[in-house]
XYZ file of C-alpha atoms in Angstrom:
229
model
C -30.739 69.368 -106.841
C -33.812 71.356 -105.205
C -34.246 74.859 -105.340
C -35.921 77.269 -103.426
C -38.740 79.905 -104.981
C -41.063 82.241 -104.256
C -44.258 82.729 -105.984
C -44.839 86.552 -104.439
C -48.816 87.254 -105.667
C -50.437 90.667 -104.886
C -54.269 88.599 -104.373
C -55.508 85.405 -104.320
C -56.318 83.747 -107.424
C -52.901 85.663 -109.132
C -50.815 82.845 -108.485
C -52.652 80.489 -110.394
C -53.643 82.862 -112.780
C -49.939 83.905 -113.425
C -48.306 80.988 -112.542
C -50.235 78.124 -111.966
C -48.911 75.512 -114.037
C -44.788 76.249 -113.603
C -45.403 76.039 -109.617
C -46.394 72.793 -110.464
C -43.634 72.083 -112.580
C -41.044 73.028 -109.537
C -42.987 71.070 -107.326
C -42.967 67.730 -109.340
C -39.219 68.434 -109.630
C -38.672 68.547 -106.273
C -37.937 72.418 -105.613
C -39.051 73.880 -102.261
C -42.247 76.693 -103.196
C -43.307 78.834 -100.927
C -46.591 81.705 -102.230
C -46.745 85.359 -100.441
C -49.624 86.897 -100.954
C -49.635 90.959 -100.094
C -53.275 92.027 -100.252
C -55.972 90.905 -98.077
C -58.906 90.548 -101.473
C -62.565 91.171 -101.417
C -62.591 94.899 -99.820
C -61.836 97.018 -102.744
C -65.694 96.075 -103.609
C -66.643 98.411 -101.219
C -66.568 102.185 -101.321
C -64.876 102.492 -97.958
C -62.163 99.320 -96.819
C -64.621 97.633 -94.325
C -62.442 94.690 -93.001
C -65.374 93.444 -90.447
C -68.013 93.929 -93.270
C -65.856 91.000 -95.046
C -64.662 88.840 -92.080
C -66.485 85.730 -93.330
C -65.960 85.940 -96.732
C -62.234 87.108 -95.757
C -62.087 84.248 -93.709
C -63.568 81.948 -96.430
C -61.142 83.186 -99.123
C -58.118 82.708 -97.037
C -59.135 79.209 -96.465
C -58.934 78.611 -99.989
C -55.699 80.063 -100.512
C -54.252 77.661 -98.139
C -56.314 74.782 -100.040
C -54.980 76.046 -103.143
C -51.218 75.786 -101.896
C -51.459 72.533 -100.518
C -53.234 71.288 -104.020
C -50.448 72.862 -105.757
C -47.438 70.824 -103.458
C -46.658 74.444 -101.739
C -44.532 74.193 -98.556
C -46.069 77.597 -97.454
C -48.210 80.162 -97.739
C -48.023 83.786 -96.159
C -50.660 86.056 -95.987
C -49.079 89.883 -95.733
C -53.074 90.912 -96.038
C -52.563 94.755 -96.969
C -55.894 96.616 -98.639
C -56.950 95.547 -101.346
C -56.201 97.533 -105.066
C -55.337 100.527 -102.334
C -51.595 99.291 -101.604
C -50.748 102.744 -103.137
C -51.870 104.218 -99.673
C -49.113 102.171 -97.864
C -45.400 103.316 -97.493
C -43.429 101.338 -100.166
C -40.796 100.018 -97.215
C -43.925 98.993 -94.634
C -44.271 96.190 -98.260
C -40.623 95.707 -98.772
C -39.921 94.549 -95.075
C -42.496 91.060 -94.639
C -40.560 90.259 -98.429
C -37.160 91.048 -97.183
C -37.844 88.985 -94.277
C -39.233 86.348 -96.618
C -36.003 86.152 -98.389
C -33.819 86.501 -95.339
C -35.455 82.936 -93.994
C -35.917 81.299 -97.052
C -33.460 82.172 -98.964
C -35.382 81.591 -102.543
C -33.054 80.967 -105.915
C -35.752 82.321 -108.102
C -38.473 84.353 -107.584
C -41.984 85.018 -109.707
C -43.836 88.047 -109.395
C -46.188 90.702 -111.331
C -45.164 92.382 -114.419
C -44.651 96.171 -113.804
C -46.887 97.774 -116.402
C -50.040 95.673 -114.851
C -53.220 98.216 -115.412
C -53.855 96.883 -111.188
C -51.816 98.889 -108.250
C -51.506 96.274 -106.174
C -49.616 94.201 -108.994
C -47.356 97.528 -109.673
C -47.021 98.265 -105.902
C -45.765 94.036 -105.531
C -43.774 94.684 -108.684
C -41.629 97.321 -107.165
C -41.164 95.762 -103.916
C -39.644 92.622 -104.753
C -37.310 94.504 -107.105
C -36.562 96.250 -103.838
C -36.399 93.492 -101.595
C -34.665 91.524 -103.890
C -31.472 93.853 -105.102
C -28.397 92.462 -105.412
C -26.565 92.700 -102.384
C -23.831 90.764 -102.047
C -24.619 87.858 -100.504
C -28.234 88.032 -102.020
C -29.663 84.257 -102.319
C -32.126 85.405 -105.712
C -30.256 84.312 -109.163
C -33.527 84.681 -110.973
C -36.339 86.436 -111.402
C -39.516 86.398 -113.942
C -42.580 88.479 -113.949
C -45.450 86.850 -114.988
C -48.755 88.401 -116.756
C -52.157 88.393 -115.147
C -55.301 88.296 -116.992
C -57.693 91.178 -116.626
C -54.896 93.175 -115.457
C -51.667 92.640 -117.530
C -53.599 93.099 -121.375
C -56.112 96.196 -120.045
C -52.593 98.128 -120.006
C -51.728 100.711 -122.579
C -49.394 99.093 -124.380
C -46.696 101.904 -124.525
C -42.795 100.893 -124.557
C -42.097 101.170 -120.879
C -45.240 98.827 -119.839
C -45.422 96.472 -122.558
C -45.357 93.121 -121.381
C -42.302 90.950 -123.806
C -41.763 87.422 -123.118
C -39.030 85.201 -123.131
C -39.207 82.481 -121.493
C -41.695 80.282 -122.178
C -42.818 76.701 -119.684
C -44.657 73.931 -120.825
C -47.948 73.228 -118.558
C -49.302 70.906 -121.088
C -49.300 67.637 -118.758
C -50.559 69.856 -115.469
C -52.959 72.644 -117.002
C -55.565 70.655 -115.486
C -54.029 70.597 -112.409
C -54.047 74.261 -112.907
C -57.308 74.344 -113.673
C -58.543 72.396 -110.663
C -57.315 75.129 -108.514
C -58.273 77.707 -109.942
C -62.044 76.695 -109.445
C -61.008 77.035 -106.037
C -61.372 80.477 -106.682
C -65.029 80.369 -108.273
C -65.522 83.509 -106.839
C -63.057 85.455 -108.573
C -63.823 84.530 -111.915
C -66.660 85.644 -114.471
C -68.105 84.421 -117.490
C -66.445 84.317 -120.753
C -65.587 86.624 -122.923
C -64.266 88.406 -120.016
C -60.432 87.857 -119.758
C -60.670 86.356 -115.856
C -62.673 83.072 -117.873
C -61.563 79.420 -117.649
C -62.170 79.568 -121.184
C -59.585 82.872 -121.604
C -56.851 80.847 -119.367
C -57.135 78.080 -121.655
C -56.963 80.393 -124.904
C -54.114 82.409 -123.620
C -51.893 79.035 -122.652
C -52.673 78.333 -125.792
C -51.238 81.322 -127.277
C -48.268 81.302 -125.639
C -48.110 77.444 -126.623
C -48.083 78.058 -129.457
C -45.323 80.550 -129.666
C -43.112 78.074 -127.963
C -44.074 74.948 -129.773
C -46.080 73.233 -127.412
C -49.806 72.864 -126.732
C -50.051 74.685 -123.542
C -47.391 77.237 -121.856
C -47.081 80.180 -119.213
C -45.102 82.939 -120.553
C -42.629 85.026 -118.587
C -40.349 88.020 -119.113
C -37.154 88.025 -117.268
C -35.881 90.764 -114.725
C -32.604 88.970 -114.038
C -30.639 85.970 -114.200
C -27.374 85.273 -112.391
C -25.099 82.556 -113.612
């Protein structure tokens, strides 16, 4: 039986990044995915947002978001397109309300999203509002969701108890990673050379980390915010 989830992503790239290979497992399985990303990318380069100083590389980005999704077997992808890294200057319900609405149409089973101790605002800022968005009301369509980690944001945190990122569930990417992978060069842009975490070569040595925690070659790793049976 399908299922319905959400893959809500604070920039493009994070949803590969984060989760990447287990949107690919849902979609071989038949589930229904749908990716929300909340922030627009590219501005926070500047001192001062400039939207119009970025339209065509905006534009060009957002094109490859879409390309991504599609590559990935996505039924849908939303752009919310807040600032970029300054989602901290938004009022928190102005980001609940495009994810409550989100749920209220789709009504998603399980939903991924950031991890809340990620060193980025935008990831902590996404965090918080799906947690919102996604309470338990009665009624409420989410049984699960997972936070996923995101390199160059997720390790640069202190590790202190409260933001320490702890695992549990572990998927097995092994036969897509390079499905993954093709994506993700979609993103060229975004990424820099090794040894800097946001590497091919780092996404490769960190599925292979959590790989080999689980027992397999290649894995994403997840923690777990809730799980309704």
């Amino acid at each position: 039986m399908s299922r319905n989830v959400l893959v809500v992503a604070a920039h493009p790239d994070d949803e590969i990044l984060g989760v990447g290979g287990t949107i690919l497992r849902h979609t071989e399985a038949g589930d229904c995915v749908k990716i929300m990303i909340m922030a627009e990318g590219l501005t926070s380069r500047a001192e001062h947002r400039d939207v119009a100083a970025f339209r065509e590389e905006l534009c060009d980005l957002h094109e490859r978001v879409s390309a991504v999704a599609a590559r990935m077997g996505a039924a849908d992808v939303t752009l919310a397109k807040f600032p970029d890294n300054r989602m901290d200057s938004i009022d928190r319900l102005d980001v609940i309300k495009p994810i409550e609405r989100m749920i209220d149409a789709f009504r998603p089973e399980i939903i991924y999203t950031h991890h809340a101790g990620d060193v980025n605002i935008d990831h902590a800022v996404t965090h918080d509002a799906v947690i919102t968005a996604a309470r338990s009301l009665p009624g409420e369509p989410v049984r699960e969701i997972y936070f996923f980690e995101t390199l160059s944001s997720t390790e640069w945190q202190m590790q202190t108890a409260d933001r320490v990122f702890l695992p549990v569930l572990y998927v097995d990417i092994t036969d897509v990673f390079e499905r993954k992978m093709e994506a993700l060069r979609l993103y060229e842009s975004e990424m820099r050379a090794y040894p800097h975490p946001r590497s091919y070569r780092a996404v490769r040595s960190l599925a292979e980390v959590r790989g080999c925690t689980a027992g397999v070659e290649l894995a994403e790793a997840f923690a777990v915010g809730r799980i309704i049976r």
